[in-house]
Coordinates of C-alpha atoms in Angstrom, one line a residue:
A1 CA 21.8 55.5 -25.0
P2 CA 21.3 53.6 -21.8
T3 CA 19.8 55.5 -18.8
R4 CA 21.6 55.9 -15.5
G5 CA 19.2 53.3 -14.0
Q6 CA 19.9 50.8 -16.8
K7 CA 23.7 51.2 -16.3
A8 CA 23.3 50.6 -12.6
Q9 CA 21.3 47.5 -13.2
E10 CA 23.8 46.2 -15.8
A11 CA 26.6 46.7 -13.2
G12 CA 24.6 44.7 -10.7
I13 CA 23.7 47.6 -8.5
V14 CA 20.2 47.4 -7.1
S15 CA 18.4 49.7 -4.8
I16 CA 16.2 48.5 -1.9
R17 CA 13.1 50.5 -1.0
T18 CA 12.0 50.2 2.6
D19 CA 8.9 51.7 4.1
M20 CA 9.4 54.0 7.1
C21 CA 7.3 56.0 9.5
I22 CA 6.2 59.4 8.1
N23 CA 7.7 61.0 11.2
G24 CA 11.0 59.2 10.9
C25 CA 10.5 57.1 14.0
H26 CA 11.7 53.8 12.4
A27 CA 11.8 51.7 9.3
Y28 CA 9.3 48.8 8.8
T29 CA 12.0 46.1 8.6
G30 CA 13.0 43.1 10.6
P31 CA 10.6 42.5 13.5
L32 CA 8.6 45.6 12.4
A33 CA 8.1 44.5 8.8
E34 CA 4.5 43.5 9.2
R35 CA 3.3 46.4 11.3
T36 CA 0.7 48.8 9.8
T37 CA 1.1 51.6 12.4
C38 CA 4.2 53.2 13.9
L39 CA 5.4 51.5 17.2
L40 CA 6.2 55.0 18.7
C41 CA 3.8 57.6 17.3
K42 CA 1.0 55.3 16.1
T43 CA 0.7 57.0 12.7
A44 CA -0.5 54.8 9.8
R45 CA 2.2 53.2 7.6
Y46 CA 0.1 53.4 4.4
K47 CA -1.7 56.3 2.8
D48 CA -4.9 54.2 2.6
N49 CA -5.1 51.2 5.0
T50 CA -8.4 50.1 3.4
S51 CA -6.8 49.2 0.1
P52 CA -5.9 45.6 -0.7
P53 CA -2.3 44.9 0.7
E54 CA -0.7 44.6 -2.8
K55 CA -2.0 48.1 -3.7
R56 CA -1.1 50.0 -0.5
Q57 CA 1.3 52.9 -0.9
P58 CA 3.5 53.8 2.1
Q59 CA 3.4 57.3 3.4
Q60 CA 7.1 57.5 3.4
Y61 CA 10.1 55.2 2.3
F62 CA 13.8 55.4 1.9
T63 CA 16.1 53.9 -0.7
N64 CA 19.2 52.0 0.2
I65 CA 22.0 50.8 -2.1
P66 CA 23.9 47.9 -0.5
I67 CA 27.6 48.7 -0.3
G68 CA 28.9 45.2 -1.4
P69 CA 27.5 45.1 -5.0
Y70 CA 28.4 48.8 -5.4
L71 CA 32.0 48.3 -4.5
Q72 CA 32.2 45.2 -6.7
A73 CA 30.9 47.2 -9.6
M74 CA 33.4 50.0 -9.0
R75 CA 36.3 47.5 -9.0
R76 CA 35.2 46.3 -12.5
S77 CA 36.1 49.8 -13.8
P78 CA 39.8 49.9 -14.9
E79 CA 40.1 53.5 -13.7
I80 CA 38.6 52.8 -10.2
A81 CA 40.7 49.6 -9.9
E82 CA 43.8 51.7 -10.5
Q83 CA 42.8 54.1 -7.8
Y84 CA 42.2 51.2 -5.4
K85 CA 45.7 49.9 -6.2
Y86 CA 47.2 53.4 -5.6
L87 CA 45.4 53.6 -2.3
G88 CA 46.7 50.1 -1.3
D89 CA 50.3 51.1 -2.2
C90 CA 50.0 54.3 -0.1
V91 CA 48.7 52.3 2.9
K92 CA 51.6 49.8 2.5
D93 CA 54.1 52.6 2.4
I94 CA 52.7 54.2 5.6
R95 CA 52.7 50.8 7.4
N96 CA 56.3 50.2 6.4
K97 CA 57.3 53.6 7.9
I98 CA 55.7 52.9 11.2

């Protein structure tokens, strides 16, 4: 039986892992993507800054699932598509009453 991760991958849902400050000050993305220390609290980004760059482990990270592919995958499900249709019909009814 496929695992939950395999099902998500087959559906086109991918997660994005982004390094962040261990104190939660900011994520290392955009203009901060290349920094090795926190802009605010000056803590190290990686557990061991002396390791080669490809082997460095972040002290903390968060996982993000982009909403677009997630919603597209949901719409491919007949049950969810029917629920979307029901919601759309309810919104139309409310707009017609206004």
